[in-house]
Amino acid sequence: MTRRPALLVLDLINEIAHPDGKYNDVCLDQIESRGVLGHARRAIDHARERGIPVVYVVVGFSPGLPDWSPVSPLFTEAADGDRLILGTWGTEVHDSLKPEAHDPVIAKRRINPFLGTHLELTLRSLGVDTLLLTGVTTDLVILSTAREAHDLDFHVEVLEDATATSSPELHEAALTLLRRTAEVTTVDAALGRVRAADDNVTEEKE
């Protein structure tokens, strides 16, 4: 059975993944030590070469924070110093991974990128049945996306070398949980298999 994948690039925004970001203390050291931006860049390049849709998800809130959660321990600091405000430099995708003009960019207000967004509609319109996940953090958005996508009947593959969180220990713990509902793989393994499947289809047509 041939997969119809999309690559999701989750929360690799300046506020988190850039040294000048206001959340650079969350996991920037792990992003850098694990080479996450480089691996994500390679995943994007491979996806584009194979005609695989690339969908970006960014976390943020409207100016004035009308859609911010005052009860969330995770987002409490967003109200301090206007962090994660949509339309600002902080919520833009990191320069090394910039979307192209035709790439969907989905803004989310909570951890779960499906909640209150048109992500599922976008994926269904693209005819996608498999999600390849990259981004930060492994224990939050990656885990939340994988679980929700599982329940929406998508096949999920986590490209673990293109993900990170605040510590290696927490990353590994998240991967243990992710294996319950998703396949944990790598950029080269996942996209290499896509290419092999595409080659087989080509050979059958010939």
Tab-separated table of C-alpha atoms in Angstrom:
chain	number	residue	atom	x	y	z
A	1	MET	CA	0.000	0.000	0.000
A	2	THR	CA	1.497	3.327	-1.078
A	3	ARG	CA	1.661	6.040	1.556
A	4	ARG	CA	0.459	9.557	0.869
A	5	PRO	CA	2.535	11.558	3.369
A	6	ALA	CA	2.813	15.163	4.429
A	7	LEU	CA	5.708	16.605	6.405
A	8	LEU	CA	4.661	18.649	9.442
A	9	VAL	CA	7.128	21.226	10.789
A	10	LEU	CA	5.905	21.985	14.308
A	11	ASP	CA	6.780	25.090	16.372
A	12	LEU	CA	10.275	25.607	14.981
A	13	ILE	CA	9.795	29.344	15.412
A	14	ASN	CA	12.182	32.128	16.373
A	15	GLU	CA	10.808	32.455	19.895
A	16	ILE	CA	11.925	28.875	20.622
A	17	ALA	CA	14.604	27.941	18.076
A	18	HIS	CA	16.587	31.193	17.761
A	19	PRO	CA	19.150	32.481	20.299
A	20	ASP	CA	17.291	35.811	20.462
A	21	GLY	CA	13.928	34.162	21.114
A	22	LYS	CA	12.157	34.795	24.420
A	23	TYR	CA	11.779	31.044	24.967
A	24	ASN	CA	15.373	30.185	24.068
A	25	ASP	CA	15.787	28.600	27.501
A	26	VAL	CA	13.226	25.865	26.790
A	27	CYS	CA	15.209	23.557	24.519
A	28	LEU	CA	17.580	25.592	22.325
A	29	ASP	CA	20.610	23.741	23.699
A	30	GLN	CA	19.051	20.426	22.659
A	31	ILE	CA	17.974	21.805	19.274
A	32	GLU	CA	21.577	22.798	18.644
A	33	SER	CA	23.303	19.734	20.117
A	34	ARG	CA	20.979	17.343	18.251
A	35	GLY	CA	21.243	19.286	14.983
A	36	VAL	CA	17.463	19.532	14.782
A	37	LEU	CA	17.347	22.495	12.394
A	38	GLY	CA	19.731	20.777	10.006
A	39	HIS	CA	17.786	17.520	10.095
A	40	ALA	CA	14.499	19.377	9.622
A	41	ARG	CA	15.998	21.278	6.684
A	42	ARG	CA	17.039	17.988	5.091
A	43	ALA	CA	13.561	16.570	5.658
A	44	ILE	CA	12.004	19.622	3.972
A	45	ASP	CA	14.380	19.383	1.018
A	46	HIS	CA	13.725	15.656	0.556
A	47	ALA	CA	9.980	16.226	0.818
A	48	ARG	CA	10.020	18.951	-1.813
A	49	GLU	CA	12.111	16.778	-4.164
A	50	ARG	CA	9.486	14.038	-3.902
A	51	GLY	CA	6.436	16.269	-4.207
A	52	ILE	CA	5.432	15.673	-0.572
A	53	PRO	CA	3.444	18.568	0.944
A	54	VAL	CA	5.179	20.524	3.702
A	55	VAL	CA	2.832	21.963	6.307
A	56	TYR	CA	4.040	24.383	8.977
A	57	VAL	CA	2.436	24.844	12.389
A	58	VAL	CA	3.261	27.819	14.601
A	59	VAL	CA	2.068	28.478	18.133
A	60	GLY	CA	0.964	31.978	19.073
A	61	PHE	CA	-1.772	34.296	20.253
A	62	SER	CA	-3.532	37.309	18.799
A	63	PRO	CA	-2.390	40.783	19.925
A	64	GLY	CA	-4.031	41.558	23.240
A	65	LEU	CA	-4.182	37.811	24.056
A	66	PRO	CA	-7.953	37.286	23.650
A	67	ASP	CA	-7.260	33.637	22.753
A	68	TRP	CA	-4.627	32.991	25.442
A	69	SER	CA	-5.292	30.462	28.214
A	70	PRO	CA	-4.970	32.108	31.648
A	71	VAL	CA	-5.180	28.717	33.390
A	72	SER	CA	-2.354	27.030	31.470
A	73	PRO	CA	0.879	26.614	33.433
A	74	LEU	CA	2.657	26.222	30.094
A	75	PHE	CA	1.434	29.467	28.509
A	76	THR	CA	1.404	31.669	31.621
A	77	GLU	CA	4.629	33.426	30.638
A	78	ALA	CA	3.247	34.344	27.220
A	79	ALA	CA	1.471	37.285	28.842
A	80	ASP	CA	4.774	38.489	30.314
A	81	GLY	CA	6.611	40.573	27.751
A	82	ASP	CA	4.260	39.816	24.853
A	83	ARG	CA	5.735	36.455	23.993
A	84	LEU	CA	4.305	34.314	21.193
A	85	ILE	CA	2.325	37.095	19.519
A	86	LEU	CA	1.176	36.144	16.029
A	87	GLY	CA	2.412	38.451	13.304
A	88	THR	CA	5.676	39.226	15.104
A	89	TRP	CA	9.222	37.988	14.489
A	90	GLY	CA	8.931	35.589	17.420
A	91	THR	CA	6.220	33.452	15.831
A	92	GLU	CA	7.819	33.346	12.391
A	93	VAL	CA	9.361	30.070	11.257
A	94	HIS	CA	13.133	29.993	11.768
A	95	ASP	CA	14.939	31.486	8.761
A	96	SER	CA	16.695	28.209	7.934
A	97	LEU	CA	13.322	26.499	7.414
A	98	LYS	CA	11.260	29.248	5.804
A	99	PRO	CA	7.997	28.211	4.101
A	100	GLU	CA	7.585	28.694	0.385
A	101	ALA	CA	4.671	30.723	-0.963
A	102	HIS	CA	2.408	27.698	-1.489
A	103	ASP	CA	3.117	25.989	1.854
A	104	PRO	CA	0.249	25.991	4.368
A	105	VAL	CA	1.100	27.718	7.658
A	106	ILE	CA	-1.316	26.848	10.467
A	107	ALA	CA	-1.476	29.041	13.584
A	108	LYS	CA	-2.504	27.222	16.764
A	109	ARG	CA	-3.376	28.584	20.206
A	110	ARG	CA	-2.910	25.403	22.217
A	111	ILE	CA	-0.506	22.465	22.302
A	112	ASN	CA	-2.706	20.324	20.044
A	113	PRO	CA	-2.389	21.659	16.465
A	114	PHE	CA	-5.758	20.195	15.460
A	115	LEU	CA	-7.704	22.047	18.167
A	116	GLY	CA	-9.493	25.086	16.757
A	117	THR	CA	-7.503	25.081	13.495
A	118	HIS	CA	-8.033	23.976	9.904
A	119	LEU	CA	-5.122	21.521	9.982
A	120	GLU	CA	-7.257	18.414	9.477
A	121	LEU	CA	-9.190	20.064	6.647
A	122	THR	CA	-5.902	21.030	4.980
A	123	LEU	CA	-4.511	17.506	5.252
A	124	ARG	CA	-7.709	15.902	3.956
A	125	SER	CA	-7.744	18.323	1.016
A	126	LEU	CA	-4.206	17.260	0.179
A	127	GLY	CA	-5.234	13.604	0.191
A	128	VAL	CA	-2.800	12.788	2.975
A	129	ASP	CA	-2.960	9.596	5.039
A	130	THR	CA	0.462	9.688	6.731
A	131	LEU	CA	2.043	12.411	8.849
A	132	LEU	CA	5.811	12.796	9.199
A	133	LEU	CA	6.459	14.838	12.338
A	134	THR	CA	9.371	17.178	12.989
A	135	GLY	CA	9.712	19.980	15.530
A	136	VAL	CA	9.689	20.851	19.214
A	137	THR	CA	8.989	19.793	21.776
A	138	THR	CA	8.907	16.010	21.705
A	139	ASP	CA	6.892	15.696	24.920
A	140	LEU	CA	4.334	18.389	24.044
A	141	VAL	CA	3.410	19.211	20.443
A	142	ILE	CA	4.915	16.052	18.920
A	143	LEU	CA	3.185	13.779	21.430
A	144	SER	CA	-0.092	15.707	21.225
A	145	THR	CA	-0.066	15.704	17.418
A	146	ALA	CA	0.705	12.008	17.225
A	147	ARG	CA	-2.104	11.031	19.582
A	148	GLU	CA	-4.719	13.240	17.953
A	149	ALA	CA	-3.675	12.178	14.456
A	150	HIS	CA	-3.866	8.539	15.506
A	151	ASP	CA	-7.483	9.026	16.608
A	152	LEU	CA	-8.246	10.778	13.316
A	153	ASP	CA	-7.012	7.665	11.473
A	154	PHE	CA	-3.747	9.056	10.145
A	155	HIS	CA	-0.628	6.918	10.148
A	156	VAL	CA	2.053	8.796	12.108
A	157	GLU	CA	5.830	8.666	11.835
A	158	VAL	CA	8.000	10.697	14.203
A	159	LEU	CA	11.321	11.737	12.656
A	160	GLU	CA	13.098	11.634	15.975
A	161	ASP	CA	16.383	13.138	14.797
A	162	ALA	CA	14.414	16.251	13.772
A	163	THR	CA	12.782	16.624	17.207
A	164	ALA	CA	13.958	17.715	20.652
A	165	THR	CA	12.846	18.820	24.082
A	166	SER	CA	14.483	20.220	27.209
A	167	SER	CA	16.622	17.179	28.043
A	168	PRO	CA	17.733	13.864	26.530
A	169	GLU	CA	15.926	12.024	29.328
A	170	LEU	CA	12.594	13.722	28.654
A	171	HIS	CA	13.058	13.202	24.913
A	172	GLU	CA	13.534	9.464	25.412
A	173	ALA	CA	10.571	9.259	27.776
A	174	ALA	CA	8.398	10.977	25.171
A	175	LEU	CA	9.588	8.566	22.477
A	176	THR	CA	8.579	5.650	24.704
A	177	LEU	CA	5.044	7.051	24.874
A	178	LEU	CA	5.001	7.922	21.175
A	179	ARG	CA	5.719	4.329	20.204
A	180	ARG	CA	2.276	3.397	21.560
A	181	THR	CA	0.500	5.243	18.717
A	182	ALA	CA	3.203	6.098	16.155
A	183	GLU	CA	6.275	4.778	14.415
A	184	VAL	CA	9.498	6.367	15.624
A	185	THR	CA	11.970	6.665	12.773
A	186	THR	CA	14.480	9.113	11.245
A	187	VAL	CA	14.548	11.605	8.394
A	188	ASP	CA	16.568	9.356	6.108
A	189	ALA	CA	14.642	6.185	6.929
A	190	ALA	CA	11.211	7.751	6.472
A	191	LEU	CA	11.915	9.758	3.347
A	192	GLY	CA	14.113	7.064	1.869
A	193	ARG	CA	11.204	4.634	2.128
A	194	VAL	CA	8.951	7.173	0.435
A	195	ARG	CA	11.397	7.395	-2.449
A	196	ALA	CA	11.603	3.609	-2.704
A	197	ALA	CA	7.799	3.407	-2.846
A	198	ASP	CA	7.718	6.105	-5.525
A	199	ASP	CA	10.330	4.228	-7.546
A	200	ASN	CA	8.283	1.022	-7.349
A	201	VAL	CA	5.190	2.839	-8.602
A	202	THR	CA	7.206	4.244	-11.516
A	203	GLU	CA	8.529	0.803	-12.401
A	204	GLU	CA	5.021	-0.690	-12.338
A	205	LYS	CA	3.771	2.022	-14.732
A	206	GLU	CA	6.616	1.275	-17.121
